[in-house]
mmCIF file of C-alpha atoms and ligand atoms in Angstrom:
data_model
loop_
_atom_site.group_PDB
_atom_site.id
_atom_site.type_symbol
_atom_site.label_atom_id
_atom_site.label_comp_id
_atom_site.label_asym_id
_atom_site.label_seq_id
_atom_site.Cartn_x
_atom_site.Cartn_y
_atom_site.Cartn_z
ATOM 1 C CA MET A 272 4.945 -22.420 4.813
ATOM 2 C CA ALA A 273 6.639 -19.415 4.347
ATOM 3 C CA ASN A 274 4.725 -16.192 5.298
ATOM 4 C CA ILE A 275 5.978 -13.371 6.810
ATOM 5 C CA SER A 276 4.199 -10.286 7.780
ATOM 6 C CA LEU A 277 6.081 -6.639 7.925
ATOM 7 C CA GLN A 278 3.330 -4.440 9.668
ATOM 8 C CA HIS A 279 4.264 -1.023 10.073
ATOM 9 C CA LEU A 280 8.115 -1.866 10.656
ATOM 10 C CA ASP A 281 10.385 1.228 11.476
ATOM 11 C CA LYS A 282 14.116 1.726 11.665
ATOM 12 C CA ILE A 283 16.084 4.290 13.968
ATOM 13 C CA TYR A 284 19.212 3.659 14.852
ATOM 14 C CA ASP A 285 21.430 4.415 18.030
ATOM 15 C CA ASN A 286 22.556 7.992 15.663
ATOM 16 C CA LYS A 287 19.263 9.155 15.440
ATOM 17 C CA VAL A 288 18.591 8.189 12.119
ATOM 18 C CA GLN A 289 15.915 6.613 9.918
ATOM 19 C CA ALA A 290 16.361 4.148 7.898
ATOM 20 C CA VAL A 291 12.978 3.172 7.367
ATOM 21 C CA PHE A 292 9.906 4.494 7.520
ATOM 22 C CA ASP A 293 5.875 2.931 8.411
ATOM 23 C CA PHE A 294 7.388 -0.551 5.932
ATOM 24 C CA ASN A 295 4.210 -3.020 5.193
ATOM 25 C CA LEU A 296 4.574 -6.110 3.132
ATOM 26 C CA GLU A 297 2.408 -9.220 2.947
ATOM 27 C CA VAL A 298 5.428 -12.098 1.323
ATOM 28 C CA LYS A 299 3.193 -14.897 0.533
ATOM 29 C CA ASP A 300 4.254 -18.617 0.741
ATOM 30 C CA GLY A 301 7.274 -19.586 -1.607
ATOM 31 C CA GLU A 302 6.906 -15.837 -2.601
ATOM 32 C CA PHE A 303 10.431 -14.159 -5.158
ATOM 33 C CA ILE A 304 9.992 -10.747 -3.217
ATOM 34 C CA VAL A 305 12.091 -8.372 -4.251
ATOM 35 C CA LEU A 306 13.948 -4.673 -2.594
ATOM 36 C CA VAL A 307 14.738 -2.585 -5.173
ATOM 37 C CA GLY A 308 15.769 1.369 -4.366
ATOM 38 C CA PRO A 309 18.513 3.531 -5.268
ATOM 39 C CA SER A 310 22.110 3.157 -2.050
ATOM 40 C CA GLY A 311 20.496 4.410 1.264
ATOM 41 C CA CYS A 312 16.859 4.082 0.245
ATOM 42 C CA GLY A 313 16.517 1.339 3.287
ATOM 43 C CA LYS A 314 15.978 -1.803 1.599
ATOM 44 C CA SER A 315 19.444 -4.050 3.431
ATOM 45 C CA THR A 316 18.080 -2.075 6.862
ATOM 46 C CA THR A 317 14.841 -3.656 6.311
ATOM 47 C CA LEU A 318 15.998 -7.217 5.383
ATOM 48 C CA ARG A 319 18.566 -7.535 7.864
ATOM 49 C CA MET A 320 15.269 -6.766 10.353
ATOM 50 C CA VAL A 321 14.099 -9.789 8.992
ATOM 51 C CA ALA A 322 17.101 -11.536 9.117
ATOM 52 C CA GLY A 323 17.066 -10.726 12.691
ATOM 53 C CA LEU A 324 20.523 -8.704 12.306
ATOM 54 C CA GLU A 325 19.124 -5.076 13.140
ATOM 55 C CA ASP A 326 16.229 -4.187 16.160
ATOM 56 C CA ILE A 327 13.026 -3.458 14.897
ATOM 57 C CA SER A 328 12.531 0.151 16.162
ATOM 58 C CA ALA A 329 8.561 0.149 15.781
ATOM 59 C CA GLY A 330 6.293 -2.948 14.507
ATOM 60 C CA ARG A 331 5.630 -6.149 14.081
ATOM 61 C CA LEU A 332 6.568 -8.597 12.683
ATOM 62 C CA LEU A 333 5.175 -12.237 12.351
ATOM 63 C CA LEU A 334 6.537 -16.008 10.658
ATOM 64 C CA ASP A 335 3.800 -17.837 9.907
ATOM 65 C CA GLY A 336 1.573 -16.328 11.980
ATOM 66 C CA LYS A 337 3.965 -16.163 14.883
ATOM 67 C CA ASP A 338 5.152 -13.118 16.485
ATOM 68 C CA ILE A 339 9.334 -13.009 15.481
ATOM 69 C CA THR A 340 9.161 -9.640 16.526
ATOM 70 C CA THR A 341 12.400 -9.430 18.493
ATOM 71 C CA ALA A 342 12.945 -13.651 18.336
ATOM 72 C CA PRO A 343 16.557 -13.896 18.731
ATOM 73 C CA ALA A 344 18.379 -14.425 14.266
ATOM 74 C CA LYS A 345 19.794 -17.869 15.140
ATOM 75 C CA ASP A 346 15.355 -18.827 15.896
ATOM 76 C CA ARG A 347 13.911 -17.710 12.829
ATOM 77 C CA ASP A 348 15.017 -20.041 10.249
ATOM 78 C CA MET A 349 15.820 -18.179 8.009
ATOM 79 C CA ALA A 350 18.997 -18.398 5.301
ATOM 80 C CA MET A 351 20.379 -15.332 3.735
ATOM 81 C CA VAL A 352 23.084 -15.203 1.049
ATOM 82 C CA PHE A 353 25.021 -11.929 1.288
ATOM 83 C CA GLN A 354 27.298 -9.846 -1.638
ATOM 84 C CA ASN A 355 30.855 -10.964 -0.128
ATOM 85 C CA TYR A 356 29.774 -14.707 0.224
ATOM 86 C CA ALA A 357 31.602 -14.347 3.695
ATOM 87 C CA LEU A 358 33.451 -17.632 3.277
ATOM 88 C CA TYR A 359 35.627 -19.523 4.875
ATOM 89 C CA GLY A 360 39.002 -19.359 3.661
ATOM 90 C CA HIS A 361 40.335 -22.100 5.349
ATOM 91 C CA MET A 362 38.036 -24.719 4.156
ATOM 92 C CA THR A 363 36.838 -26.575 0.916
ATOM 93 C CA VAL A 364 33.565 -26.223 -0.230
ATOM 94 C CA TYR A 365 32.592 -29.083 1.133
ATOM 95 C CA GLU A 366 33.330 -28.364 5.272
ATOM 96 C CA ASN A 367 31.832 -24.034 4.501
ATOM 97 C CA MET A 368 28.640 -25.907 3.464
ATOM 98 C CA ALA A 369 28.277 -28.142 5.858
ATOM 99 C CA PHE A 370 30.048 -26.112 8.337
ATOM 100 C CA SER A 371 25.998 -24.428 9.872
ATOM 101 C CA LEU A 372 25.429 -28.226 10.572
ATOM 102 C CA THR A 373 27.751 -29.323 11.515
ATOM 103 C CA LEU A 374 27.269 -26.568 14.224
ATOM 104 C CA ARG A 375 24.359 -28.307 15.056
ATOM 105 C CA LYS A 376 25.889 -31.396 15.644
ATOM 106 C CA GLU A 377 23.780 -33.344 13.136
ATOM 107 C CA ASP A 378 24.519 -36.978 11.773
ATOM 108 C CA PRO A 379 27.512 -36.703 9.127
ATOM 109 C CA ASN A 380 25.419 -38.725 7.000
ATOM 110 C CA VAL A 381 22.731 -36.304 6.663
ATOM 111 C CA ILE A 382 24.959 -33.557 6.923
ATOM 112 C CA HIS A 383 27.083 -35.601 3.820
ATOM 113 C CA LYS A 384 23.244 -36.470 2.034
ATOM 114 C CA LYS A 385 22.486 -32.454 2.750
ATOM 115 C CA VAL A 386 25.793 -31.330 1.216
ATOM 116 C CA LEU A 387 25.580 -33.451 -1.817
ATOM 117 C CA ALA A 388 21.963 -32.735 -3.153
ATOM 118 C CA ALA A 389 22.769 -29.243 -2.677
ATOM 119 C CA ALA A 390 25.820 -29.493 -5.146
ATOM 120 C CA GLU A 391 24.642 -31.378 -7.024
ATOM 121 C CA ILE A 392 22.017 -28.578 -7.574
ATOM 122 C CA LEU A 393 24.472 -26.112 -8.420
ATOM 123 C CA GLY A 394 27.037 -27.721 -10.289
ATOM 124 C CA LEU A 395 29.180 -28.167 -7.816
ATOM 125 C CA THR A 396 29.774 -31.945 -7.549
ATOM 126 C CA ASP A 397 33.504 -31.546 -8.874
ATOM 127 C CA GLN A 398 34.908 -28.209 -6.513
ATOM 128 C CA LEU A 399 33.657 -29.744 -3.299
ATOM 129 C CA ASN A 400 37.362 -30.314 -2.790
ATOM 130 C CA LYS A 401 38.180 -26.806 -3.099
ATOM 131 C CA LYS A 402 39.457 -23.982 -1.181
ATOM 132 C CA PRO A 403 37.176 -20.773 -1.861
ATOM 133 C CA LYS A 404 40.162 -18.883 -3.741
ATOM 134 C CA GLN A 405 40.712 -22.092 -6.224
ATOM 135 C CA LEU A 406 36.777 -21.206 -7.758
ATOM 136 C CA SER A 407 35.521 -18.614 -10.194
ATOM 137 C CA GLY A 408 33.360 -15.175 -8.213
ATOM 138 C CA GLY A 409 30.233 -17.441 -9.589
ATOM 139 C CA GLN A 410 31.255 -20.702 -8.156
ATOM 140 C CA ARG A 411 32.242 -18.458 -4.570
ATOM 141 C CA GLN A 412 28.070 -17.641 -4.823
ATOM 142 C CA ARG A 413 26.595 -20.892 -5.543
ATOM 143 C CA VAL A 414 28.662 -21.885 -2.872
ATOM 144 C CA ALA A 415 27.175 -19.499 -0.419
ATOM 145 C CA MET A 416 23.804 -20.588 -1.723
ATOM 146 C CA GLY A 417 25.418 -24.504 -1.151
ATOM 147 C CA ARG A 418 25.508 -22.621 2.278
ATOM 148 C CA ALA A 419 21.979 -21.653 2.588
ATOM 149 C CA ILE A 420 20.012 -24.116 0.626
ATOM 150 C CA VAL A 421 21.736 -27.409 3.131
ATOM 151 C CA ARG A 422 20.109 -25.761 6.560
ATOM 152 C CA ASN A 423 16.572 -26.039 4.459
ATOM 153 C CA PRO A 424 14.631 -22.379 5.773
ATOM 154 C CA LYS A 425 11.591 -20.990 6.074
ATOM 155 C CA VAL A 426 12.850 -18.088 3.803
ATOM 156 C CA PHE A 427 16.383 -17.371 2.220
ATOM 157 C CA LEU A 428 17.361 -14.007 2.373
ATOM 158 C CA PHE A 429 19.492 -11.967 -0.359
ATOM 159 C CA ASP A 430 21.816 -9.080 -0.260
ATOM 160 C CA GLU A 431 22.939 -8.092 -3.622
ATOM 161 C CA PRO A 432 24.099 -12.061 -3.609
ATOM 162 C CA LEU A 433 25.344 -10.295 -7.917
ATOM 163 C CA SER A 434 27.229 -6.571 -7.235
ATOM 164 C CA ASN A 435 30.459 -7.984 -7.209
ATOM 165 C CA LEU A 436 30.121 -10.395 -10.640
ATOM 166 C CA ASP A 437 31.009 -9.492 -14.107
ATOM 167 C CA ALA A 438 27.925 -8.183 -16.475
ATOM 168 C CA LYS A 439 27.157 -12.186 -17.693
ATOM 169 C CA LEU A 440 28.069 -14.123 -14.886
ATOM 170 C CA ARG A 441 25.134 -12.112 -12.845
ATOM 171 C CA GLY A 442 22.969 -12.707 -16.215
ATOM 172 C CA ALA A 443 24.184 -16.367 -15.397
ATOM 173 C CA THR A 444 24.105 -16.928 -12.173
ATOM 174 C CA ARG A 445 20.343 -14.731 -11.892
ATOM 175 C CA ARG A 446 19.116 -17.642 -14.308
ATOM 176 C CA GLU A 447 20.558 -20.066 -11.757
ATOM 177 C CA ILE A 448 18.411 -17.897 -8.201
ATOM 178 C CA LEU A 449 14.991 -18.135 -10.278
ATOM 179 C CA LEU A 450 15.584 -21.987 -11.524
ATOM 180 C CA LEU A 451 16.895 -22.428 -8.337
ATOM 181 C CA HIS A 452 13.659 -20.179 -6.670
ATOM 182 C CA LYS A 453 11.405 -22.598 -8.779
ATOM 183 C CA ARG A 454 12.803 -25.997 -7.241
ATOM 184 C CA MET A 455 12.403 -25.365 -4.074
ATOM 185 C CA HIS A 456 9.603 -22.931 -3.257
ATOM 186 C CA ALA A 457 10.730 -21.508 -0.732
ATOM 187 C CA THR A 458 9.624 -17.948 -0.332
ATOM 188 C CA MET A 459 12.766 -15.414 -0.949
ATOM 189 C CA LEU A 460 13.662 -11.871 -0.535
ATOM 190 C CA TYR A 461 16.198 -10.618 -2.118
ATOM 191 C CA VAL A 462 17.610 -6.181 -2.580
ATOM 192 C CA THR A 463 19.283 -4.971 -5.368
ATOM 193 C CA HIS A 464 19.991 -1.746 -6.622
ATOM 194 C CA ASP A 465 19.304 -3.250 -9.930
ATOM 195 C CA GLN A 466 16.244 -2.377 -11.961
ATOM 196 C CA THR A 467 16.900 -5.400 -14.552
ATOM 197 C CA GLU A 468 17.828 -7.605 -11.396
ATOM 198 C CA ALA A 469 13.961 -6.887 -9.770
ATOM 199 C CA LEU A 470 11.996 -6.831 -13.771
ATOM 200 C CA THR A 471 14.071 -10.398 -14.035
ATOM 201 C CA LEU A 472 13.609 -11.748 -11.394
ATOM 202 C CA ALA A 473 10.802 -10.873 -8.376
ATOM 203 C CA ASP A 474 7.192 -12.029 -9.001
ATOM 204 C CA ARG A 475 7.102 -8.901 -6.820
ATOM 205 C CA ILE A 476 8.888 -5.865 -6.527
ATOM 206 C CA VAL A 477 8.311 -3.668 -3.298
ATOM 207 C CA CYS A 478 10.624 -0.536 -4.935
ATOM 208 C CA MET A 479 12.147 2.257 -2.325
ATOM 209 C CA SER A 480 13.327 5.596 -2.005
ATOM 210 C CA MET A 481 14.469 7.095 1.239
ATOM 211 C CA GLY A 482 13.188 4.864 3.423
ATOM 212 C CA ARG A 483 9.462 4.667 1.900
ATOM 213 C CA VAL A 484 8.212 2.533 0.708
ATOM 214 C CA GLN A 485 7.090 3.248 -3.643
ATOM 215 C CA GLN A 486 5.210 0.841 -4.492
ATOM 216 C CA VAL A 487 4.309 -2.724 -3.834
ATOM 217 C CA GLY A 488 3.442 -4.884 -7.495
ATOM 218 C CA THR A 489 4.622 -7.570 -10.379
ATOM 219 C CA PRO A 490 6.932 -6.209 -12.684
ATOM 220 C CA LEU A 491 4.915 -5.115 -14.815
ATOM 221 C CA GLU A 492 2.613 -3.067 -12.902
ATOM 222 C CA LEU A 493 6.203 -0.698 -12.448
ATOM 223 C CA TYR A 494 6.961 -0.959 -15.876
ATOM 224 C CA ASP A 495 3.009 -0.442 -16.628
ATOM 225 C CA THR A 496 1.766 1.995 -14.464
ATOM 226 C CA PRO A 497 4.226 3.211 -12.328
ATOM 227 C CA ALA A 498 2.534 5.022 -8.769
ATOM 228 C CA ASN A 499 4.715 8.071 -9.419
ATOM 229 C CA LEU A 500 7.405 9.569 -10.352
ATOM 230 C CA PHE A 501 9.965 8.131 -8.962
ATOM 231 C CA VAL A 502 9.262 4.459 -9.481
ATOM 232 C CA ALA A 503 8.710 6.021 -13.176
ATOM 233 C CA SER A 504 12.237 7.226 -13.245
ATOM 234 C CA PHE A 505 13.936 4.265 -11.949
ATOM 235 C CA ILE A 506 12.643 1.089 -12.992
ATOM 236 C CA GLY A 507 13.476 0.674 -16.888
ATOM 237 C CA LEU A 508 15.968 1.915 -18.736
ATOM 238 C CA PRO A 509 17.452 3.921 -19.738
ATOM 239 C CA PRO A 510 15.042 5.766 -18.236
ATOM 240 C CA MET A 511 11.878 7.549 -18.847
ATOM 241 C CA ASN A 512 11.696 11.040 -20.236
ATOM 242 C CA PHE A 513 9.710 13.495 -18.804
ATOM 243 C CA PHE A 514 8.356 16.715 -20.232
ATOM 244 C CA ASN A 515 5.957 19.947 -18.771
ATOM 245 C CA VAL A 516 3.244 20.374 -20.534
ATOM 246 C CA ASN A 517 0.343 22.407 -20.596
ATOM 247 C CA ILE A 518 -3.252 20.628 -20.603
ATOM 248 C CA ALA A 519 -5.864 22.644 -23.102
ATOM 249 C CA ASN A 520 -8.077 21.954 -25.520
ATOM 250 C CA GLY A 521 -7.134 18.041 -25.427
ATOM 251 C CA LYS A 522 -3.817 19.144 -26.649
ATOM 252 C CA ALA A 523 -0.391 18.755 -23.687
ATOM 253 C CA VAL A 524 1.625 21.246 -25.661
ATOM 254 C CA ASN A 525 4.933 22.716 -24.702
ATOM 255 C CA GLN A 526 7.456 25.254 -26.404
ATOM 256 C CA TYR A 527 8.664 21.918 -28.366
ATOM 257 C CA PHE A 528 5.750 20.246 -29.098
ATOM 258 C CA SER A 529 1.912 19.752 -28.652
ATOM 259 C CA VAL A 530 -0.009 16.209 -28.736
ATOM 260 C CA ALA A 531 -2.963 15.491 -29.015
ATOM 261 C CA LEU A 532 -4.582 13.592 -26.654
ATOM 262 C CA THR A 533 -6.743 10.247 -26.798
ATOM 263 C CA GLU A 534 -10.284 10.056 -25.484
ATOM 264 C CA LYS A 535 -9.055 8.641 -22.422
ATOM 265 C CA GLU A 536 -7.002 10.464 -21.630
ATOM 266 C CA ARG A 537 -8.831 13.113 -21.623
ATOM 267 C CA GLU A 538 -11.000 11.153 -19.431
ATOM 268 C CA LEU A 539 -7.626 11.248 -16.941
ATOM 269 C CA LEU A 540 -6.544 14.650 -17.261
ATOM 270 C CA ALA A 541 -10.627 16.092 -17.512
ATOM 271 C CA GLY A 542 -9.242 17.908 -13.555
ATOM 272 C CA TYR A 543 -6.513 19.998 -14.778
ATOM 273 C CA GLU A 544 -7.263 21.388 -17.693
ATOM 274 C CA GLY A 545 -5.591 24.972 -18.171
ATOM 275 C CA LYS A 546 -2.931 23.383 -15.143
ATOM 276 C CA GLU A 547 0.566 22.254 -16.341
ATOM 277 C CA VAL A 548 1.821 18.205 -15.584
ATOM 278 C CA THR A 549 4.722 16.270 -16.294
ATOM 279 C CA LEU A 550 4.484 14.568 -18.770
ATOM 280 C CA GLY A 551 6.466 10.476 -18.974
ATOM 281 C CA VAL A 552 7.539 8.824 -22.158
ATOM 282 C CA ARG A 553 9.668 6.271 -22.274
ATOM 283 C CA PRO A 554 12.846 5.730 -24.448
ATOM 284 C CA GLU A 555 11.099 2.952 -26.891
ATOM 285 C CA ASP A 556 7.526 4.555 -26.382
ATOM 286 C CA VAL A 557 9.273 7.191 -29.282
ATOM 287 C CA ASP A 558 8.588 5.888 -32.884
ATOM 288 C CA GLU A 559 10.375 7.491 -35.759
ATOM 289 C CA GLY A 560 7.146 8.505 -37.224
ATOM 290 C CA GLY A 561 4.779 11.765 -36.548
ATOM 291 C CA ASP A 562 6.120 15.795 -36.386
ATOM 292 C CA ILE A 563 7.602 15.848 -32.765
ATOM 293 C CA SER A 564 11.219 17.557 -34.178
ATOM 294 C CA VAL A 565 14.154 15.364 -32.027
ATOM 295 C CA CYS A 566 17.941 17.157 -33.433
ATOM 296 C CA VAL A 567 19.946 13.811 -33.242
ATOM 297 C CA TYR A 568 23.578 14.624 -31.450
ATOM 298 C CA SER A 569 23.774 10.600 -31.069
ATOM 299 C CA ASN A 570 23.402 7.567 -32.607
ATOM 300 C CA GLU A 571 24.123 4.564 -30.630
ATOM 301 C CA ASN A 572 23.394 0.517 -32.074
ATOM 302 C CA LEU A 573 21.892 -1.751 -30.066
ATOM 303 C CA GLY A 574 22.072 -4.121 -33.072
ATOM 304 C CA MET A 575 18.098 -4.436 -32.139
ATOM 305 C CA ASN A 576 17.661 -0.828 -31.207
ATOM 306 C CA THR A 577 19.674 1.991 -31.435
ATOM 307 C CA LEU A 578 19.760 4.928 -29.272
ATOM 308 C CA VAL A 579 19.499 8.021 -30.657
ATOM 309 C CA HIS A 580 19.645 11.158 -28.205
ATOM 310 C CA GLY A 581 18.777 14.033 -29.005
ATOM 311 C CA ARG A 582 17.081 17.977 -28.757
ATOM 312 C CA LEU A 583 13.002 18.624 -29.631
ATOM 313 C CA ASN A 584 13.141 20.868 -32.097
ATOM 314 C CA ASN A 585 17.613 21.610 -31.528
ATOM 315 C CA ALA A 586 16.697 23.880 -28.065
ATOM 316 C CA HIS A 587 19.657 23.909 -26.426
ATOM 317 C CA ALA A 588 17.710 24.376 -22.658
ATOM 318 C CA ALA A 589 18.022 20.585 -20.071
ATOM 319 C CA ASP A 590 14.558 20.615 -20.333
ATOM 320 C CA ALA A 591 14.336 19.009 -24.354
ATOM 321 C CA ALA A 592 16.658 16.288 -23.611
ATOM 322 C CA ILE A 593 15.406 13.599 -25.544
ATOM 323 C CA THR A 594 16.122 9.868 -25.709
ATOM 324 C CA CYS A 595 14.437 7.653 -28.163
ATOM 325 C CA LYS A 596 15.007 3.059 -28.909
ATOM 326 C CA LEU A 597 14.248 3.344 -32.180
ATOM 327 C CA ARG A 598 13.284 0.033 -34.269
ATOM 328 C CA GLY A 599 16.356 -1.779 -35.748
ATOM 329 C CA TRP A 600 19.085 0.321 -37.212
ATOM 330 C CA CYS A 601 19.337 3.391 -37.605
ATOM 331 C CA ASP A 602 22.405 5.623 -39.027
ATOM 332 C CA TYR A 603 21.427 9.165 -37.959
ATOM 333 C CA LYS A 604 24.662 11.268 -38.147
ATOM 334 C CA ALA A 605 24.896 14.090 -35.017
ATOM 335 C CA GLY A 606 22.909 17.071 -36.796
ATOM 336 C CA ASP A 607 20.666 15.387 -38.839
ATOM 337 C CA THR A 608 16.520 16.158 -37.334
ATOM 338 C CA VAL A 609 14.428 12.637 -36.626
ATOM 339 C CA LYS A 610 10.776 12.861 -37.094
ATOM 340 C CA VAL A 611 8.999 11.477 -34.170
ATOM 341 C CA GLN A 612 5.505 10.337 -31.851
ATOM 342 C CA PHE A 613 4.674 9.637 -28.213
ATOM 343 C CA VAL A 614 3.271 5.741 -28.734
ATOM 344 C CA LYS A 615 2.350 5.524 -24.979
ATOM 345 C CA ARG A 616 2.769 8.387 -22.498
ATOM 346 C CA HIS A 617 2.390 8.232 -18.403
ATOM 347 C CA PHE A 618 1.333 11.582 -16.766
ATOM 348 C CA PHE A 619 2.442 12.331 -13.648
ATOM 349 C CA ASP A 620 0.858 15.619 -10.859
ATOM 350 C CA ARG A 621 3.323 18.410 -10.854
ATOM 351 C CA GLU A 622 2.735 18.944 -6.901
ATOM 352 C CA THR A 623 2.531 15.297 -5.293
ATOM 353 C CA THR A 624 4.614 13.322 -8.273
ATOM 354 C CA ASN A 625 1.780 10.870 -7.970
ATOM 355 C CA ALA A 626 0.441 9.403 -11.161
ATOM 356 C CA ILE A 627 -2.705 10.960 -13.040
ATOM 357 C CA ARG A 628 -5.081 7.331 -13.167
HETATM 358 P P1 LIG B 87 20.276 0.184 1.299
HETATM 359 O O1 LIG B 87 20.457 -1.104 1.736
HETATM 360 O O2 LIG B 87 19.147 0.658 0.194
HETATM 361 O O3 LIG B 87 22.141 0.574 0.336
HETATM 362 P P2 LIG B 87 20.801 0.757 4.136
HETATM 363 O O4 LIG B 87 19.802 0.413 4.539
HETATM 364 O O5 LIG B 87 21.950 0.271 3.616
HETATM 365 O O6 LIG B 87 20.211 0.958 2.831
HETATM 366 O O7 LIG B 87 20.692 2.305 4.625
HETATM 367 C C1 LIG B 87 19.817 3.049 4.856
HETATM 368 C C2 LIG B 87 20.148 3.583 5.842
HETATM 369 O O8 LIG B 87 20.986 3.711 7.427
HETATM 370 C C3 LIG B 87 21.113 4.890 5.256
HETATM 371 O O9 LIG B 87 20.887 6.290 5.271
HETATM 372 C C4 LIG B 87 22.337 4.955 5.576
HETATM 373 O O10 LIG B 87 23.722 5.986 6.307
HETATM 374 C C5 LIG B 87 22.163 4.493 7.272
HETATM 375 N N1 LIG B 87 22.597 3.815 7.904
HETATM 376 C C6 LIG B 87 22.650 1.852 7.824
HETATM 377 N N2 LIG B 87 23.626 1.563 8.614
HETATM 378 C C7 LIG B 87 23.732 2.578 9.306
HETATM 379 C C8 LIG B 87 23.807 2.079 10.114
HETATM 380 N N3 LIG B 87 24.695 0.962 11.583
HETATM 381 N N4 LIG B 87 24.448 2.824 11.874
HETATM 382 C C9 LIG B 87 23.847 3.906 10.899
HETATM 383 N N5 LIG B 87 22.715 4.529 10.393
HETATM 384 C C10 LIG B 87 23.091 3.902 9.318
#
């Protein structure tokens, strides 16, 4: 069992920088939580407060109902996997994985069993006698995970574990971490700035900006119903397009297009008649057909899709830029006009930046 309760956590560093504001989260046993957000938003600080590597300035932290707010890191029964692996270069893979248990003076037979079992899970059985420098980046990352696994901790903490790997290896290691989670049913907290990692790994995502939680939810919830402009622009790649529009007579209108609102959208926007709101449309929700005119300036074939970057009505203003992810292989040339439609729209309040729901 490992439930973690983060209650009103604040972190103020000695230099008076407040890195985390009122962080609240109930992590269920066995849950895979991903903290995601841009660099400097307070993700690592939050993780390090959970690990006991940073003092908690205010708030409470509970593990299975027990208050561990001020407990030393070594008493928290958590294992952390770092971005830079932090392996000992002079020790073999085996010794690296055994290290924490050796320190604890566990029975060598038990250590041997645990290291072999972890190596088996991670596919490192043939590498146990090698030194870290003889391994690939992906293998080193697995040794770092192995070192965490042998301790059989209640909670695994990952701080950007894949960011030193190349794109291909990142994908493969991501799948290994997922399998590991399934196999071990462990509670995991994982920090990344990469929205793809968040969407593919998490049971629930915590999206942060400037020290504050913006939204907590399943990957689908954050993708489908982002709570505000920040989450809408951070989750999804390429990012959502945004346009200022006026709501009038059942339409969302600006100088570039006029979109007829559905019945549901009219209800949603009832309070905004005559007002300006932000309309968001994901590139993948722009389809060919319809009457919105896009002047193409680049056509990128991705295989299954084509990314078309263009300008609404051939206008040069910054707010006329649009990215469309069109189905199939398109061969537009710069200067071509494509007629498109927005098949799914999101609306945001201009003042609060919150989604209009
Ligand atoms: P992230 O992990 O999202 O990139 P961090 O948690 O590392 O962000 O940092 C959040 C904020 O706290 C940043 O403004 C950063 O500069 C600041 N910060 C991080 N560590 C310290 C520290 N030891 N002392 C002072 N400020 C820090």
